[in-house]
Amino acid sequence: MNSGYFITVEGPEGAGKTTILNMLTEQLQADGRKVIQTREPGGIEIAEQIRKVILDKENTAMDSRTEALLYAAARRQHLVEKVKPALEQGYIILCDRFIDSSLAYQGYARGLGIEEVYSINSFAIEGMMPKLTLFFDIDPVLGLERINSNKGREVNRLDLEGIQFHHKVREGYHLLLEKFPERIVKIDAAYSIEDVFNEAYLKVNELLSSN
Ligand code: TYD
């Protein structure tokens, strides 16, 4: 049995996920908790190598199913090499993106089908679903504005998709909210960083004190 807590963070581009995650990690560590912050695709060497292939702007010929399979492959490796062992040692894992990204981006926005993408991911994760998923919701127009004003951020292959794609991603997340209401909580990411952080911290603490 795992004794840790597997928590994932999701949302469209520019929702501020990474900033909030950094703040959450710092706060939980200050509270005396054992925390590991990680990300997908990546988080360990093999998955970082797969990440380079997926996000390379030169790879314009990449087929959508290939893309979905590569994300699932990176997920599998990251899960067995990093997430599972840490959960067994009682860590809180804060993971920047997980299966819901594949369901929203590949399943819904790319049109592969949420059920189809769920099934290849079931093979990859063998039931290791997060206990809590924080979904940072933002209008993609505002999200992309935030990205463009953040000059230091690297632009990847998916950032280059048109605004319609990013609207679909958001719609996809909303469908997932309806599908998994017991696991996913929506946080309005249009508010200030402090407000968004406070709400995220509250939700995490609710989980930590519930068992
Ligand atoms: P990243 O630079 O980590 O973006 P962000 O800061 O927005 O998290 O790049 C990850 C990109 O990969 C992002 O555009 C979302 C996309 N993605 C998928 O399409 N499917 C997936 O399963 C995952 C994990 C990410």
Coordinates of C-alpha atoms and ligand atoms in Angstrom, one line a residue:
M1 CA 0.0 0.0 0.0
N2 CA 1.1 3.6 -0.7
S3 CA 1.3 5.8 2.3
G4 CA 2.0 9.1 0.5
Y5 CA -0.3 11.5 -1.4
F6 CA -0.3 11.7 -5.1
I7 CA -1.5 15.2 -6.2
T8 CA -1.5 16.5 -9.7
V9 CA -1.9 20.0 -11.1
E10 CA -3.6 20.7 -14.4
G11 CA -4.7 23.5 -16.7
P12 CA -4.2 25.3 -20.0
E13 CA -1.1 27.2 -20.9
G14 CA -0.5 30.4 -18.8
A15 CA -2.7 29.3 -15.8
G16 CA 0.3 29.9 -13.5
K17 CA 0.5 26.2 -12.4
T18 CA 4.2 26.1 -12.1
T19 CA 4.4 29.3 -10.0
I20 CA 1.7 28.0 -7.6
L21 CA 3.4 24.6 -7.4
N22 CA 6.7 26.1 -6.4
M23 CA 4.8 28.1 -3.6
L24 CA 3.0 25.0 -2.5
T25 CA 6.1 22.9 -2.3
E26 CA 7.9 25.6 -0.2
Q27 CA 4.9 26.1 2.1
L28 CA 4.4 22.3 2.7
Q29 CA 8.1 21.9 3.4
A30 CA 7.9 24.7 5.9
D31 CA 5.0 22.9 7.5
G32 CA 7.3 20.0 8.0
R33 CA 6.0 17.8 5.2
K34 CA 8.0 15.5 3.0
V35 CA 7.3 16.8 -0.5
I36 CA 8.6 16.1 -4.0
Q37 CA 7.7 18.4 -6.9
T38 CA 8.0 16.9 -10.3
R39 CA 6.6 17.4 -13.8
E40 CA 5.3 15.7 -16.9
P41 CA 6.5 15.0 -19.5
G42 CA 9.9 14.6 -17.9
G43 CA 10.9 14.4 -14.2
I44 CA 13.6 11.7 -14.8
E45 CA 16.2 11.2 -17.5
I46 CA 14.4 8.8 -19.8
A47 CA 11.2 10.9 -19.7
E48 CA 13.1 14.1 -20.3
Q49 CA 14.6 12.5 -23.4
I50 CA 11.0 11.6 -24.6
R51 CA 9.9 15.2 -23.7
K52 CA 12.5 16.6 -26.1
V53 CA 11.1 14.5 -29.0
I54 CA 7.5 15.5 -28.2
L55 CA 8.0 19.2 -27.8
D56 CA 10.6 19.8 -30.5
K57 CA 9.3 22.6 -32.8
E58 CA 11.0 20.8 -35.7
N59 CA 8.8 17.7 -35.3
T60 CA 5.9 19.1 -37.3
A61 CA 5.3 15.7 -38.9
M62 CA 4.3 14.1 -35.6
D63 CA 1.1 12.1 -35.8
S64 CA -1.5 12.7 -33.0
R65 CA -1.5 9.0 -31.9
T66 CA 2.3 9.0 -31.8
E67 CA 2.1 12.1 -29.6
A68 CA -0.4 10.4 -27.3
L69 CA 1.7 7.2 -27.1
L70 CA 4.9 9.2 -26.3
Y71 CA 3.2 11.1 -23.5
A72 CA 1.9 7.8 -22.1
A73 CA 5.4 6.2 -22.4
A74 CA 7.0 9.2 -20.6
R75 CA 4.3 8.9 -17.9
R76 CA 4.9 5.2 -17.3
Q77 CA 8.6 5.7 -16.8
H78 CA 8.2 8.7 -14.5
L79 CA 5.6 6.8 -12.5
V80 CA 7.7 3.7 -11.9
E81 CA 11.0 5.4 -11.5
K82 CA 10.0 8.3 -9.4
V83 CA 6.4 8.6 -8.2
K84 CA 5.8 5.1 -6.9
P85 CA 8.9 4.7 -4.8
A86 CA 8.4 8.2 -3.3
L87 CA 4.8 7.4 -2.4
E88 CA 5.9 4.2 -0.8
Q89 CA 8.2 6.3 1.4
G90 CA 5.3 8.5 2.4
Y91 CA 6.1 11.6 0.3
I92 CA 3.5 14.0 -1.0
I93 CA 4.1 14.1 -4.7
L94 CA 3.1 17.4 -6.5
C95 CA 3.1 16.6 -10.2
D96 CA 2.8 19.3 -12.8
R97 CA 0.5 17.6 -15.3
F98 CA -0.6 14.0 -15.5
I99 CA -3.2 11.8 -17.3
D100 CA -5.8 14.7 -17.5
S101 CA -3.4 16.6 -19.8
S102 CA -3.5 13.7 -22.2
L103 CA -7.3 13.4 -22.0
A104 CA -7.8 17.2 -22.6
Y105 CA -5.0 17.8 -25.1
Q106 CA -4.8 14.5 -27.1
G107 CA -8.2 13.0 -26.3
Y108 CA -10.4 16.1 -26.7
A109 CA -8.5 18.9 -28.4
R110 CA -6.7 16.7 -30.9
G111 CA -9.9 14.7 -31.3
L112 CA -8.5 11.2 -30.6
G113 CA -11.3 10.6 -28.1
I114 CA -11.2 10.8 -24.3
E115 CA -12.0 7.1 -23.9
E116 CA -9.4 6.0 -26.4
V117 CA -6.6 8.1 -24.8
Y118 CA -7.8 6.9 -21.3
S119 CA -7.4 3.3 -22.4
I120 CA -3.7 3.6 -23.5
N121 CA -3.1 5.5 -20.3
S122 CA -4.7 2.8 -18.2
F123 CA -2.1 0.4 -19.7
A124 CA 0.6 2.9 -18.7
I125 CA -0.4 3.7 -15.2
E126 CA -2.0 0.5 -13.9
G127 CA -4.6 2.2 -11.7
M128 CA -2.2 4.7 -10.1
M129 CA -4.5 7.7 -10.2
P130 CA -4.0 10.8 -8.2
K131 CA -5.9 11.4 -5.0
L132 CA -6.5 15.0 -5.8
T133 CA -6.2 17.1 -9.0
L134 CA -6.1 20.9 -8.9
F135 CA -7.4 22.3 -12.2
F136 CA -6.3 25.9 -12.7
D137 CA -8.9 27.3 -15.0
I138 CA -8.3 30.3 -17.2
D139 CA -9.5 31.8 -20.4
P140 CA -6.9 30.8 -23.0
V141 CA -6.8 34.3 -24.3
L142 CA -5.6 35.6 -20.9
G143 CA -3.4 32.5 -20.5
L144 CA -1.6 33.1 -23.7
E145 CA -1.2 36.8 -22.9
R146 CA 0.6 35.8 -19.7
I147 CA 2.9 33.4 -21.6
N148 CA 3.8 36.1 -24.1
S149 CA 4.6 38.6 -21.4
N150 CA 6.9 36.0 -19.8
K151 CA 9.9 36.4 -22.1
G152 CA 12.1 33.9 -20.3
R153 CA 9.7 31.0 -21.0
E154 CA 10.6 28.6 -23.8
V155 CA 8.0 28.3 -26.5
N156 CA 7.2 24.6 -27.4
R157 CA 5.4 22.8 -30.2
L158 CA 2.0 22.9 -28.4
D159 CA 2.2 26.6 -27.6
L160 CA 2.3 27.2 -31.3
E161 CA -1.2 25.8 -31.8
G162 CA -3.9 28.4 -32.6
I163 CA -6.3 29.8 -30.1
Q164 CA -9.0 27.4 -31.2
F165 CA -6.9 24.5 -30.0
H166 CA -6.4 26.1 -26.6
H167 CA -10.2 26.8 -26.3
K168 CA -10.7 23.1 -26.9
V169 CA -8.2 22.1 -24.3
R170 CA -10.1 24.2 -21.7
E171 CA -13.4 22.6 -22.9
G172 CA -11.8 19.2 -22.5
Y173 CA -10.8 20.0 -18.9
H174 CA -14.4 21.0 -18.2
L175 CA -15.7 17.7 -19.4
L176 CA -13.1 16.0 -17.2
L177 CA -14.4 18.0 -14.2
E178 CA -17.9 16.5 -14.8
K179 CA -16.5 13.0 -15.3
F180 CA -14.3 12.9 -12.2
P181 CA -16.0 15.3 -9.7
E182 CA -14.7 13.4 -6.7
R183 CA -11.0 13.9 -7.7
I184 CA -10.7 17.1 -9.7
V185 CA -11.3 20.5 -8.1
K186 CA -11.5 23.7 -10.2
I187 CA -9.6 26.8 -9.1
D188 CA -10.2 30.1 -10.8
A189 CA -6.7 31.1 -12.0
A190 CA -7.7 34.6 -13.2
Y191 CA -7.4 35.9 -9.6
S192 CA -4.1 37.1 -8.0
I193 CA -1.3 34.7 -7.4
E194 CA -1.9 35.0 -3.6
D195 CA -5.6 34.1 -3.9
V196 CA -5.0 31.2 -6.2
F197 CA -2.2 29.9 -3.9
N198 CA -4.5 30.2 -0.8
E199 CA -7.2 28.2 -2.4
A200 CA -4.8 25.5 -3.7
Y201 CA -3.2 25.3 -0.2
L202 CA -6.6 24.9 1.4
K203 CA -7.6 22.1 -0.9
V204 CA -4.3 20.2 -0.3
N205 CA -4.7 20.6 3.4
E206 CA -8.3 19.3 3.2
L207 CA -6.9 16.1 1.6
L208 CA -3.9 15.8 4.1
S209 CA -6.2 16.1 7.1
S210 CA -8.9 13.8 5.7
N211 CA -6.9 10.6 6.4
Ligands
TYD1 P1 5.4 22.6 -20.6 O1 6.5 23.5 -21.1 O2 5.7 21.7 -19.4 O3 4.1 23.4 -20.5 P2 3.3 24.0 -19.2 O4 4.2 24.9 -18.6 O5 2.1 24.6 -19.9 O6 2.9 22.8 -18.4 O7 5.0 21.7 -21.8 C1 4.1 20.6 -21.7 C2 3.2 20.7 -22.9 O8 2.8 19.3 -23.2 C3 2.0 21.5 -22.7 O9 1.7 22.2 -23.9 C4 0.9 20.5 -22.5 C5 1.3 19.3 -23.3 N1 0.9 18.0 -22.8 C6 0.0 17.2 -23.5 O10 -0.4 17.7 -24.6 N2 -0.3 16.0 -23.1 C7 0.2 15.5 -21.9 O11 -0.1 14.3 -21.5 C8 1.1 16.3 -21.1 C9 1.7 15.7 -19.9 C10 1.5 17.5 -21.6

